[in-house]
mmCIF file with all atom_site columns, C-alpha atoms in Angstrom:
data_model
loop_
_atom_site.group_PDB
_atom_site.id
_atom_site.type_symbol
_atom_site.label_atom_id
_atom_site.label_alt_id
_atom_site.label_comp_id
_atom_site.label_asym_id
_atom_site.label_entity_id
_atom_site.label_seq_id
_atom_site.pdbx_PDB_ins_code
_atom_site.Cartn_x
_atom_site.Cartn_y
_atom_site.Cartn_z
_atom_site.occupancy
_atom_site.B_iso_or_equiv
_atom_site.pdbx_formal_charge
_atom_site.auth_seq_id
_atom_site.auth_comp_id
_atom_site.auth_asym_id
_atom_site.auth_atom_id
_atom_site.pdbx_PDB_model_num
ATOM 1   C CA . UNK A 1 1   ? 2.709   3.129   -8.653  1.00 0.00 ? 465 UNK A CA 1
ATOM 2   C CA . UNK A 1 2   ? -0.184  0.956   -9.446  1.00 0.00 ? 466 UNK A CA 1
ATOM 3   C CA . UNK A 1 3   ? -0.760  2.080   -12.760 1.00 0.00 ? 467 UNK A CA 1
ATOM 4   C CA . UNK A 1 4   ? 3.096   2.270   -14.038 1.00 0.00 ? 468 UNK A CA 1
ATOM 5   C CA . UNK A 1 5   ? 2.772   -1.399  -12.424 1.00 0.00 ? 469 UNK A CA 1
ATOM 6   C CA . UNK A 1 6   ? 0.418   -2.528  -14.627 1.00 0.00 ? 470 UNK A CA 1
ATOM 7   C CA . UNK A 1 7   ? 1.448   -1.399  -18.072 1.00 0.00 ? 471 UNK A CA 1
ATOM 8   C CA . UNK A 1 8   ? 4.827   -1.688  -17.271 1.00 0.00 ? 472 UNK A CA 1
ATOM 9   C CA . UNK A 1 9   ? 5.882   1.833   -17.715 1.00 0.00 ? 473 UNK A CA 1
ATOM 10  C CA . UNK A 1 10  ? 8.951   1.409   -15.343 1.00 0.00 ? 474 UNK A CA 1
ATOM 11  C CA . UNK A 1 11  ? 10.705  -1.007  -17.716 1.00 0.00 ? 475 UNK A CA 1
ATOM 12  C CA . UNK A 1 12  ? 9.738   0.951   -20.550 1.00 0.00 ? 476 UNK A CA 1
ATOM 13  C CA . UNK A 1 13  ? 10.913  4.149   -18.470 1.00 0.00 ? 477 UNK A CA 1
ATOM 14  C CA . UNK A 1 14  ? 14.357  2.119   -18.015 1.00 0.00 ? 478 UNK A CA 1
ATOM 15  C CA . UNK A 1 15  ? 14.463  0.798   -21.652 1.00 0.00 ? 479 UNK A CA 1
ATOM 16  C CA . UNK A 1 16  ? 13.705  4.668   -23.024 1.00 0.00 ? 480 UNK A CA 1
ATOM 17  C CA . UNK A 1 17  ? 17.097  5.696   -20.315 1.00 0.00 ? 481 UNK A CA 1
ATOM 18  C CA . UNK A 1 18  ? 18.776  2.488   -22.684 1.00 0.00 ? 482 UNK A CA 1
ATOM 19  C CA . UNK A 1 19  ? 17.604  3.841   -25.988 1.00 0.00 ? 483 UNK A CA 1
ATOM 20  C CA . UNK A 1 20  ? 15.581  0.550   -26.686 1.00 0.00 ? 484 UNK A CA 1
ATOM 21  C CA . UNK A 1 21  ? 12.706  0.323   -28.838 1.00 0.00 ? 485 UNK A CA 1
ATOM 22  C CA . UNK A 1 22  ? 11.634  -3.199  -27.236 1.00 0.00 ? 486 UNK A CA 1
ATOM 23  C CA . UNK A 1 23  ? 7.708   -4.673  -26.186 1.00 0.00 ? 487 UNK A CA 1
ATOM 24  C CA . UNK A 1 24  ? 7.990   -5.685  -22.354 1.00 0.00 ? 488 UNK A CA 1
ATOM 25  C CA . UNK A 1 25  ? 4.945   -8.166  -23.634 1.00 0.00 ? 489 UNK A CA 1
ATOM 26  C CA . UNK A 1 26  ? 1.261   -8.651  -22.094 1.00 0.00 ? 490 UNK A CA 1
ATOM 27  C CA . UNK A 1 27  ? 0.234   -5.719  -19.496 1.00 0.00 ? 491 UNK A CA 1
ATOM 28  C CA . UNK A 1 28  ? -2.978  -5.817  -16.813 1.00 0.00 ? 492 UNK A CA 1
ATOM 29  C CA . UNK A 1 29  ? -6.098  -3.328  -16.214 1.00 0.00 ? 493 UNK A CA 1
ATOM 30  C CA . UNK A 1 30  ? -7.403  -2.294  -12.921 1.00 0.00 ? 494 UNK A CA 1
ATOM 31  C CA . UNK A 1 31  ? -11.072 -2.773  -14.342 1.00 0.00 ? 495 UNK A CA 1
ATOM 32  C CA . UNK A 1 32  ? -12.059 -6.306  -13.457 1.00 0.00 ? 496 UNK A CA 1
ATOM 33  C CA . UNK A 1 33  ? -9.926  -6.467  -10.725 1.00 0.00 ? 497 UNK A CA 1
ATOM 34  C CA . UNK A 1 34  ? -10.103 -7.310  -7.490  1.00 0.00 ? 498 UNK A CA 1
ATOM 35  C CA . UNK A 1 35  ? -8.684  -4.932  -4.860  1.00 0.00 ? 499 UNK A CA 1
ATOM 36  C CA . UNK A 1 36  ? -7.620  -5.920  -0.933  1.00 0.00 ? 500 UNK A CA 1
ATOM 37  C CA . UNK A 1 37  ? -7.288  -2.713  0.757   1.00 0.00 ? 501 UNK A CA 1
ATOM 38  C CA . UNK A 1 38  ? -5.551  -3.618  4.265   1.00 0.00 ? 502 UNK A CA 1
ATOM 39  C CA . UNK A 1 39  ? -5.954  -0.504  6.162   1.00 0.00 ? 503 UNK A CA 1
ATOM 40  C CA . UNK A 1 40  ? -8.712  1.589   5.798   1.00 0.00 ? 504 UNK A CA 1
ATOM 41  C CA . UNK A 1 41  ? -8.004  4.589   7.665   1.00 0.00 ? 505 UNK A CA 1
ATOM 42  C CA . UNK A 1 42  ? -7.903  7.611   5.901   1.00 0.00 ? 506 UNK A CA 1
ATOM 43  C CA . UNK A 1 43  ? -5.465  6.561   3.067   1.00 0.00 ? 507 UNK A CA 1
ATOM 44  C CA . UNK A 1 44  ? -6.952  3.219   2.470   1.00 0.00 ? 508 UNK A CA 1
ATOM 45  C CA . UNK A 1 45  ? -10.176 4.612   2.109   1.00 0.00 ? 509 UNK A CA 1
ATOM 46  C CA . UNK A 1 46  ? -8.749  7.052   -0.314  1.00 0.00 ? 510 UNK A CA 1
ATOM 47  C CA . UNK A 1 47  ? -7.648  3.903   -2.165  1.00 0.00 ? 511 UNK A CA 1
ATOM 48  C CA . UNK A 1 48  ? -10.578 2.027   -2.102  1.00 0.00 ? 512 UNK A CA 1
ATOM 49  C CA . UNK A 1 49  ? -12.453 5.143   -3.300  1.00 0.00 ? 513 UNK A CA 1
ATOM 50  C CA . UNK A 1 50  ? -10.493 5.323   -6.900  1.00 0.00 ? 514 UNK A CA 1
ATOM 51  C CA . UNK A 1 51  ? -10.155 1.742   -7.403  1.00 0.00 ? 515 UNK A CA 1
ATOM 52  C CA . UNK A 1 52  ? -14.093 1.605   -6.973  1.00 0.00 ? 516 UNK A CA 1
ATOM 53  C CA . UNK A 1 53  ? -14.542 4.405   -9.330  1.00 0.00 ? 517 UNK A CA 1
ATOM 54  C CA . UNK A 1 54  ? -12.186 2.456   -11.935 1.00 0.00 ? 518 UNK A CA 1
ATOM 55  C CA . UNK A 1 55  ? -13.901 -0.957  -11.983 1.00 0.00 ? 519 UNK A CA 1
ATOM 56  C CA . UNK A 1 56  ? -12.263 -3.088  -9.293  1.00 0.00 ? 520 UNK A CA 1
ATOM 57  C CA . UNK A 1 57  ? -14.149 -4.912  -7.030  1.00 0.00 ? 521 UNK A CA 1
ATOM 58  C CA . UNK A 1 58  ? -12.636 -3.913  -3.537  1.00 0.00 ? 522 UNK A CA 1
ATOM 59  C CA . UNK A 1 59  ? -12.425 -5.822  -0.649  1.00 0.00 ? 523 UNK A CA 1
ATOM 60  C CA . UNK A 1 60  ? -11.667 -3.719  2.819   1.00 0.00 ? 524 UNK A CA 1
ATOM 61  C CA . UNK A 1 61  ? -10.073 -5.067  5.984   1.00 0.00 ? 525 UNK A CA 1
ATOM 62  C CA . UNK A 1 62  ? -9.921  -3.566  9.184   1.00 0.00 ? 526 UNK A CA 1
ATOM 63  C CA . UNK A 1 63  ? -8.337  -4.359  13.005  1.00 0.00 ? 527 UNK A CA 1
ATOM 64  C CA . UNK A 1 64  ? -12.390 -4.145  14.091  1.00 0.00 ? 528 UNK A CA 1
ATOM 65  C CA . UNK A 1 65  ? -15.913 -2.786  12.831  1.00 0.00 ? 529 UNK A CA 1
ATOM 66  C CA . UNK A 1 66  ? -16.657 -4.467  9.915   1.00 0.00 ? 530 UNK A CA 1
ATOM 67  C CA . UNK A 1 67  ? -19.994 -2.002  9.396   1.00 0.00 ? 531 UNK A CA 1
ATOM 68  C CA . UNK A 1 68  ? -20.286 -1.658  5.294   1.00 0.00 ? 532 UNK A CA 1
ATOM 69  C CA . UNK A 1 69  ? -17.988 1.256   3.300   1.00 0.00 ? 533 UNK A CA 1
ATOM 70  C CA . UNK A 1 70  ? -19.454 2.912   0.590   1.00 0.00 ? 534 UNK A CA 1
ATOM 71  C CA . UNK A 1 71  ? -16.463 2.305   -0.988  1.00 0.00 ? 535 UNK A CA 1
ATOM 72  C CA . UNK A 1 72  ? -15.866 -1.261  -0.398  1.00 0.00 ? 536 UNK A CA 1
ATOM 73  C CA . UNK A 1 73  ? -17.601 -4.401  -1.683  1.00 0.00 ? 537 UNK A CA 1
ATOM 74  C CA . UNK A 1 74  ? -17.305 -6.030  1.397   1.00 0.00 ? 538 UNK A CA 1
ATOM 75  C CA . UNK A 1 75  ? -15.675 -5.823  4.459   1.00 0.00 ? 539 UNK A CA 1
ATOM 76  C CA . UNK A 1 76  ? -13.900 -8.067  6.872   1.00 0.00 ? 540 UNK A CA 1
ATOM 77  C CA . UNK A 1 77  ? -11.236 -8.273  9.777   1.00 0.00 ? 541 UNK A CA 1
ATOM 78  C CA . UNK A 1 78  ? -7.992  -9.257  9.943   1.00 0.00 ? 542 UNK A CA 1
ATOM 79  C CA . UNK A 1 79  ? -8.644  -12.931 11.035  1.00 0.00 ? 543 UNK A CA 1
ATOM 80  C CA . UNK A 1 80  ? -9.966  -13.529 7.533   1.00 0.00 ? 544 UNK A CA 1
ATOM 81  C CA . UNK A 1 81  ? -6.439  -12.385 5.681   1.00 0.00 ? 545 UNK A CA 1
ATOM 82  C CA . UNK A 1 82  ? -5.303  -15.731 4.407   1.00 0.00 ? 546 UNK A CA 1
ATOM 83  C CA . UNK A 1 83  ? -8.776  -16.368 2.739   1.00 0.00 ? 547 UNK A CA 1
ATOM 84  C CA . UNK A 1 84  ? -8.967  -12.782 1.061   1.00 0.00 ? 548 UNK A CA 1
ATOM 85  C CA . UNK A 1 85  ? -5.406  -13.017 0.127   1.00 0.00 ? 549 UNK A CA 1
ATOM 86  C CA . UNK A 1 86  ? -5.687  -15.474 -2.182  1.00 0.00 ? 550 UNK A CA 1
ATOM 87  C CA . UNK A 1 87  ? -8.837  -13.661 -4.000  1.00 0.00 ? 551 UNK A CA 1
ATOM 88  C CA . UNK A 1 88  ? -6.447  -10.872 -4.574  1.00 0.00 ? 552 UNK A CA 1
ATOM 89  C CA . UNK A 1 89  ? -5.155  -9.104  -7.976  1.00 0.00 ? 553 UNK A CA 1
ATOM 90  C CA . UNK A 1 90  ? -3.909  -6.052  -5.986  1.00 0.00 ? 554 UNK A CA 1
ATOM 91  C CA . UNK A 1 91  ? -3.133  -5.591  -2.238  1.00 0.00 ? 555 UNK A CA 1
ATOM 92  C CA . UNK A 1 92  ? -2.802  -2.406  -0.861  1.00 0.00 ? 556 UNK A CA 1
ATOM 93  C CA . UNK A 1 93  ? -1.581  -2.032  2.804   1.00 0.00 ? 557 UNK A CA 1
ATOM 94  C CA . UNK A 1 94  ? -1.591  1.653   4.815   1.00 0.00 ? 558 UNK A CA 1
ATOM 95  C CA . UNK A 1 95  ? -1.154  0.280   8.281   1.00 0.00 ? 559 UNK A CA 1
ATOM 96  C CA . UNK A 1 96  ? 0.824   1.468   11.084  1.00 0.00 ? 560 UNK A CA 1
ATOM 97  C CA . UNK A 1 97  ? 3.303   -0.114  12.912  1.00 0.00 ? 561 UNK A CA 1
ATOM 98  C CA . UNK A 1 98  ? 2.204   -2.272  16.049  1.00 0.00 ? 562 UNK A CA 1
ATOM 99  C CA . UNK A 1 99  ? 2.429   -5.241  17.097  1.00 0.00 ? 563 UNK A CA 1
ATOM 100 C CA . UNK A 1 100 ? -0.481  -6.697  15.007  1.00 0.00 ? 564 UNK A CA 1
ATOM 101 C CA . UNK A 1 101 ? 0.571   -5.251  11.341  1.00 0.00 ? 565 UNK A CA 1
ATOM 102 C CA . UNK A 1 102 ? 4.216   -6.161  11.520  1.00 0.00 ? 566 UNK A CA 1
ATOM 103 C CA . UNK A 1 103 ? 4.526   -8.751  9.361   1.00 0.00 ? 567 UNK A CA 1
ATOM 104 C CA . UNK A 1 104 ? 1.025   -8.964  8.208   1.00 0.00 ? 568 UNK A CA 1
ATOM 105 C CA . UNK A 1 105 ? 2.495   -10.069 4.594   1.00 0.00 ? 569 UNK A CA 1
ATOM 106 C CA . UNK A 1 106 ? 4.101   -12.501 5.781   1.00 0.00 ? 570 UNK A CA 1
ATOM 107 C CA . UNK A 1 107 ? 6.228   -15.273 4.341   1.00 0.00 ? 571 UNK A CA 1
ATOM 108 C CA . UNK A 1 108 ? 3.579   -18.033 4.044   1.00 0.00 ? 572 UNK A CA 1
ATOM 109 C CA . UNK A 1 109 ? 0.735   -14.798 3.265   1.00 0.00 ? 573 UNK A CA 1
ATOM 110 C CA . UNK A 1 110 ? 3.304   -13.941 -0.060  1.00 0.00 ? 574 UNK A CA 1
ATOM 111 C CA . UNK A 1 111 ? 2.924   -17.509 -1.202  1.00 0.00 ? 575 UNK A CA 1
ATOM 112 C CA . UNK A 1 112 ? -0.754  -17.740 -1.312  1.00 0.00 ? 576 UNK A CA 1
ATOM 113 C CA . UNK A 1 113 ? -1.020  -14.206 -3.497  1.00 0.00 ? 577 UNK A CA 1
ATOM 114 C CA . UNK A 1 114 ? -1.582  -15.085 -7.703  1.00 0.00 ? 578 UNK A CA 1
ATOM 115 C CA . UNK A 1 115 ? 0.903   -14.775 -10.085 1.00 0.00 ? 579 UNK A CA 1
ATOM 116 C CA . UNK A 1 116 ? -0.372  -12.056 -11.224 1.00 0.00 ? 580 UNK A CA 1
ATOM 117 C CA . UNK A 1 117 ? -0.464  -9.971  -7.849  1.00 0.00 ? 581 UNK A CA 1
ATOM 118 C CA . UNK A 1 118 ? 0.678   -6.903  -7.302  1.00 0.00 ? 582 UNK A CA 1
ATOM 119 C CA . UNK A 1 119 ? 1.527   -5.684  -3.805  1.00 0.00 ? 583 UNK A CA 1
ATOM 120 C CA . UNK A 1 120 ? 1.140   -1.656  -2.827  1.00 0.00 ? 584 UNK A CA 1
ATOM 121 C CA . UNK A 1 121 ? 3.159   -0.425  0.416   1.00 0.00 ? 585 UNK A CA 1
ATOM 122 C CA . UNK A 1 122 ? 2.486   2.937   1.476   1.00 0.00 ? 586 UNK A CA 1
ATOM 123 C CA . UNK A 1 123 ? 1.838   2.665   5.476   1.00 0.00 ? 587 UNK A CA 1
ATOM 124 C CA . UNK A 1 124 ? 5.167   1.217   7.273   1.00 0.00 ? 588 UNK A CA 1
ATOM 125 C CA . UNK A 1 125 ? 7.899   -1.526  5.733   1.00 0.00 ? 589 UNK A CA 1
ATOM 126 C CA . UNK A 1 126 ? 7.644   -3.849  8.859   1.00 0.00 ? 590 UNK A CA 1
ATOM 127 C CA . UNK A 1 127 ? 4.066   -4.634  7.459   1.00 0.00 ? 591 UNK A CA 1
ATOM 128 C CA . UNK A 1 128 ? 5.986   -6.906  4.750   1.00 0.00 ? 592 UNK A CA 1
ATOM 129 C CA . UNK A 1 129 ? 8.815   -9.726  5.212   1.00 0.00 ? 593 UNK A CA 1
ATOM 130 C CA . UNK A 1 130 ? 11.032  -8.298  3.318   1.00 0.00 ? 594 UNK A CA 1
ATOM 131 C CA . UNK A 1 131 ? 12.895  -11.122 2.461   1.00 0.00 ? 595 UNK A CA 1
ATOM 132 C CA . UNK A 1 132 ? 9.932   -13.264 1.293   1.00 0.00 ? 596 UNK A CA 1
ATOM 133 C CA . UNK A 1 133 ? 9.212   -10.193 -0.994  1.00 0.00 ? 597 UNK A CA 1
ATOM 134 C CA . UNK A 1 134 ? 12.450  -10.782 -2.071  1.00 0.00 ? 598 UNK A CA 1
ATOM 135 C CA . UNK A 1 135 ? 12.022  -13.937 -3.524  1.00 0.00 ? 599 UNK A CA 1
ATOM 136 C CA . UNK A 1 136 ? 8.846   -13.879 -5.122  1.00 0.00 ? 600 UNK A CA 1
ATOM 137 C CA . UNK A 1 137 ? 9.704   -10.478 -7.051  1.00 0.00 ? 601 UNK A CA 1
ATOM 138 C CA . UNK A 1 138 ? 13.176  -12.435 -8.284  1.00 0.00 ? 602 UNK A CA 1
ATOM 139 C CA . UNK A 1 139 ? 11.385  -15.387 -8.593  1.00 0.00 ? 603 UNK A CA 1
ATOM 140 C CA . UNK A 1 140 ? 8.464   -13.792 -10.631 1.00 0.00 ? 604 UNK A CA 1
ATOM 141 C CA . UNK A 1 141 ? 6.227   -15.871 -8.240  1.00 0.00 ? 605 UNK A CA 1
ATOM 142 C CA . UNK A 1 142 ? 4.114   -12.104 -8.456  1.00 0.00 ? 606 UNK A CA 1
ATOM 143 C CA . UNK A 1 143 ? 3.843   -10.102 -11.148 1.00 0.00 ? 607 UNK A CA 1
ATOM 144 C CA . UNK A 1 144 ? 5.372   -7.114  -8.798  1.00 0.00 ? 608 UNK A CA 1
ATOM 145 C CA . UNK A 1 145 ? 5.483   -4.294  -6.276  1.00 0.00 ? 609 UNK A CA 1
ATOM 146 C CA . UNK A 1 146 ? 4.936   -0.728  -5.675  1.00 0.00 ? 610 UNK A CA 1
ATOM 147 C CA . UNK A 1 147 ? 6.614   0.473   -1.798  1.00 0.00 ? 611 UNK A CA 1
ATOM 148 C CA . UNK A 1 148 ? 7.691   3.980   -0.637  1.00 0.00 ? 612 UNK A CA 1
ATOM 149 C CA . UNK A 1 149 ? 8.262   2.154   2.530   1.00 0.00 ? 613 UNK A CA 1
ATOM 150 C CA . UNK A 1 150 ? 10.552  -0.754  2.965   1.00 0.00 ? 614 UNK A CA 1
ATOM 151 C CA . UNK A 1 151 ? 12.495  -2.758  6.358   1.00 0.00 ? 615 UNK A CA 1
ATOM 152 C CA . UNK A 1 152 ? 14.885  -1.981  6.700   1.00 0.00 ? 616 UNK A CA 1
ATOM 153 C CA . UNK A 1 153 ? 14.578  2.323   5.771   1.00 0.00 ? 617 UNK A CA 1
ATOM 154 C CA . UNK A 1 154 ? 16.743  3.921   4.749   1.00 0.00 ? 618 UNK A CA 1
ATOM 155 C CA . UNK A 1 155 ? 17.389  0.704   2.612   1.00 0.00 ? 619 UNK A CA 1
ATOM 156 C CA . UNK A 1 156 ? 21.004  0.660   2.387   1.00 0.00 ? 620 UNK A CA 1
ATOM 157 C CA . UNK A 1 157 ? 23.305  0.292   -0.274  1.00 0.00 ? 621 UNK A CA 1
ATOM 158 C CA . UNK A 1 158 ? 23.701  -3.400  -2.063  1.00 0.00 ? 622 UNK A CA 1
ATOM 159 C CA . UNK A 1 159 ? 19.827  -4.635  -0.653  1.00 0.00 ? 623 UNK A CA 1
ATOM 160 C CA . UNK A 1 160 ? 18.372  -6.912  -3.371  1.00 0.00 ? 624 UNK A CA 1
ATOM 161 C CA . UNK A 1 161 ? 15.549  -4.736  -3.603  1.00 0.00 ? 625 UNK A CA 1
ATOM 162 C CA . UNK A 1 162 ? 17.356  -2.444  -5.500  1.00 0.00 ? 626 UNK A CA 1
ATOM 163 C CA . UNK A 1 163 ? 17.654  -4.556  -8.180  1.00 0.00 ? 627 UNK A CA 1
ATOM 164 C CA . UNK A 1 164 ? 14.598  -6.271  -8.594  1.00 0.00 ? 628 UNK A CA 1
ATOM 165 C CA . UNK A 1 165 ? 13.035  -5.272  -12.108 1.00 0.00 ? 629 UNK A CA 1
ATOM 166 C CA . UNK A 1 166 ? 9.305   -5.583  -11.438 1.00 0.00 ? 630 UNK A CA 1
ATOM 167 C CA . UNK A 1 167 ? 9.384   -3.204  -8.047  1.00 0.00 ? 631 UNK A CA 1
ATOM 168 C CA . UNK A 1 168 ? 8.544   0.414   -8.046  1.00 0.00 ? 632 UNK A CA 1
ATOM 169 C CA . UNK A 1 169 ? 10.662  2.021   -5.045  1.00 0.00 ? 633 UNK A CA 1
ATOM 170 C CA . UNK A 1 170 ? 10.539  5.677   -3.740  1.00 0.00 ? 634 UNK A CA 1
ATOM 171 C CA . UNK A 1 171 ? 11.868  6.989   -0.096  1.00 0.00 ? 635 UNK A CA 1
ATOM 172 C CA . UNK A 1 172 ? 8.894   7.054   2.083   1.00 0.00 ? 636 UNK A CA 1
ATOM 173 C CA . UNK A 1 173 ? 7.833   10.492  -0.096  1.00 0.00 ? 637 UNK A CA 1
ATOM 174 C CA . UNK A 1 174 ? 4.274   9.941   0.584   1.00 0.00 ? 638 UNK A CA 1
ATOM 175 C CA . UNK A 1 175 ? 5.323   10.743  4.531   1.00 0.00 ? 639 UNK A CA 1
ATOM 176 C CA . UNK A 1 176 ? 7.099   14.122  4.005   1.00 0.00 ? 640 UNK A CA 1
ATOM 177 C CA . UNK A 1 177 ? 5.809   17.682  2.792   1.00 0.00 ? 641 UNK A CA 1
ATOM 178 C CA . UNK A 1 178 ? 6.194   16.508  -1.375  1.00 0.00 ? 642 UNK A CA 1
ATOM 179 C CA . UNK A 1 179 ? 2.438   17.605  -1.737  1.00 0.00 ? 643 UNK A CA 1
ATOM 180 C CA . UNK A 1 180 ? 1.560   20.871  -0.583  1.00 0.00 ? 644 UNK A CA 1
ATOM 181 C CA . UNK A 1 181 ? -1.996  20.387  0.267   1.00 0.00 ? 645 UNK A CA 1
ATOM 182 C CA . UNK A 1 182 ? -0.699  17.298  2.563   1.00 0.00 ? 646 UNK A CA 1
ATOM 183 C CA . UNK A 1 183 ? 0.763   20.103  4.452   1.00 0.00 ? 647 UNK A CA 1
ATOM 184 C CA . UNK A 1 184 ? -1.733  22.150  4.739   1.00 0.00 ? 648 UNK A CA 1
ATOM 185 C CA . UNK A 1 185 ? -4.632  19.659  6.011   1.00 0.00 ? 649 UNK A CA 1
ATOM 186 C CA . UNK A 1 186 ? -2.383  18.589  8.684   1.00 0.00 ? 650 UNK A CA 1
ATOM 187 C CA . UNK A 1 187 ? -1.897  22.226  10.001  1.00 0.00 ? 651 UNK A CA 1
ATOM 188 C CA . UNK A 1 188 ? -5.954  22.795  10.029  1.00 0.00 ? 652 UNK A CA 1
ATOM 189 C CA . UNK A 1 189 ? -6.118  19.621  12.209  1.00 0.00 ? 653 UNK A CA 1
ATOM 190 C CA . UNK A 1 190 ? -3.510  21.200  14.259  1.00 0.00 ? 654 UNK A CA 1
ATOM 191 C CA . UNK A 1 191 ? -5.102  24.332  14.277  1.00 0.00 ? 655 UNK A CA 1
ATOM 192 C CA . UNK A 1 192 ? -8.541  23.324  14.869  1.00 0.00 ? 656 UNK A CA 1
ATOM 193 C CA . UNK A 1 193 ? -7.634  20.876  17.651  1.00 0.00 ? 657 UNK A CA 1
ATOM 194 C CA . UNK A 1 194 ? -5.778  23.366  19.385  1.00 0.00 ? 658 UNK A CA 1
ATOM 195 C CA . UNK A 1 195 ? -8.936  25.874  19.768  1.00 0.00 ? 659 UNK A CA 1
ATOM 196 C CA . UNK A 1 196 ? -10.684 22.550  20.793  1.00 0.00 ? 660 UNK A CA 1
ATOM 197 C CA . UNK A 1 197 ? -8.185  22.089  23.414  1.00 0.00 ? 661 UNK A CA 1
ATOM 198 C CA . UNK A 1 198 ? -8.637  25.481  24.349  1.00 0.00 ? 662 UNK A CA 1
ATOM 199 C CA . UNK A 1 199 ? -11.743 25.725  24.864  1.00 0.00 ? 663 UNK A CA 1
ATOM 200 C CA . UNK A 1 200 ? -12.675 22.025  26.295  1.00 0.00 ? 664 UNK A CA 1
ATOM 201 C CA . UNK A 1 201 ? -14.100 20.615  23.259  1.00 0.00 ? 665 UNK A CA 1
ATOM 202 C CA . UNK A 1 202 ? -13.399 17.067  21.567  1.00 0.00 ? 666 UNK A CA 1
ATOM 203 C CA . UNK A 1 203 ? -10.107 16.799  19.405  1.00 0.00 ? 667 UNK A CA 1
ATOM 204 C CA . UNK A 1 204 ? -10.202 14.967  16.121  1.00 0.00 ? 668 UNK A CA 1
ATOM 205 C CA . UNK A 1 205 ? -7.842  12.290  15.500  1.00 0.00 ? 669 UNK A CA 1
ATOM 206 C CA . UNK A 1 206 ? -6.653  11.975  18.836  1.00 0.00 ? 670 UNK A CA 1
ATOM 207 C CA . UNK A 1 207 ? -4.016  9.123   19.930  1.00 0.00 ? 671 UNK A CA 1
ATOM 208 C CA . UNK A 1 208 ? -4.987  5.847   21.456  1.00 0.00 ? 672 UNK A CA 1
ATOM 209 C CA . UNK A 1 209 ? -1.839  5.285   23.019  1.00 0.00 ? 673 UNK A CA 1
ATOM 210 C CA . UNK A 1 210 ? -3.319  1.316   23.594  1.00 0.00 ? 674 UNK A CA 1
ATOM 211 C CA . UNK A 1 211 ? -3.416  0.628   20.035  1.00 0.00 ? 675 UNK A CA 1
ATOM 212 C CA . UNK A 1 212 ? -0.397  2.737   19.045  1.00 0.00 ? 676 UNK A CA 1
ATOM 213 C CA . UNK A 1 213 ? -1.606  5.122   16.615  1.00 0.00 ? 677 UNK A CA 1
#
């Protein structure tokens, strides 16, 4: 998403379905660029990871523990958002749903980001007002967004997300089966924490039922 973002490779994509030799004009790099990963679980980190390895200077934030990543820059907690936010060139959020995410892009959040921002959604769709998104992607207050998560989902038929030019949408994919080896990790954790239940020995990515994921 990021990268057909960037170049613009989804209105070229659209302008190749309209048989239309046309430049879409100036395009970013990820190089140079400075990353907010929101979220770094397992996915984030994943994130964080490649955009490291491409150039981007990445900033991490996390609900607690702000002990250094070797994949981040520098790391801080939620409290700091509205400062980061504004340092952004891409903003990545894998959070679940609790109390404390939904809504973490908020309204006022969306109007501190640069033009030139580009918003990733890949954790839950409450973690954005939807609405606000909205109006900075018709508004070109942003220069767009990637989600394969949105609030309402399903998104039903006539939502203005649909048409907004500079968004990237797909149906939650990244939370289904799509890639096999998705599959198969999460049936070795099954697996392997079943023996460990079993037998009396400590689980691996057990539930805290406190925090909600």
């Amino acid at each position: 998403m990021l990268f057909m973002l960037v170049r613009k490779l989804h209105l070229y994509r659209d302008n190749q379905s309209n048989e239309l030799w046309q430049s879409e004009g100036d395009v970013l790099q990820v190089a140079g660029s400075t990353a907010l990963v929101i979220g770094m679980g397992d996915i984030g980190t994943e994130f964080a990871k490649r955009m490291k390895a491409m150039g981007s200077y990445v900033i991490g934030v996390r609900r607690s523990n702000t002990k250094k990543s070797e994949y981040a820059d520098e790391i801080h907690l939620i409290d700091d958002l509205d400062e980061l936010i504004k340092r952004a060139d891409i903003i990545s959020l894998s959070v679940p749903e609790t109390e404390d995410t939904k809504q973490i892009l908020s309204k006022e959040r969306i109007g501190l980001l640069k033009e030139n921002a580009i918003i990733i959604n890949v954790g839950r769709g409450t973690a954005i007002d939807t609405e606000a998104l909205c109006d900075a992607l018709y508004e070109n207050k942003i220069w767009g967004a990637g989600l394969d998560v949105t609030d309402p989902e399903p998104l039903p038929e006539g939502h203005r997300l649909w048409k907004a030019k500079n968004l990237v949408l797909t149906p939650h994919v990244s939370g289904g089966y799509s890639l096999k080896s998705t599959y198969n990790r999460i049936l070795d954790i099954c697996i392997n924490n079943y023996k460990a239940f079993v037998n009396g020995e400590e689980m691996k990515n057990v539930v805290d039922f406190k925090r909600g994921y």
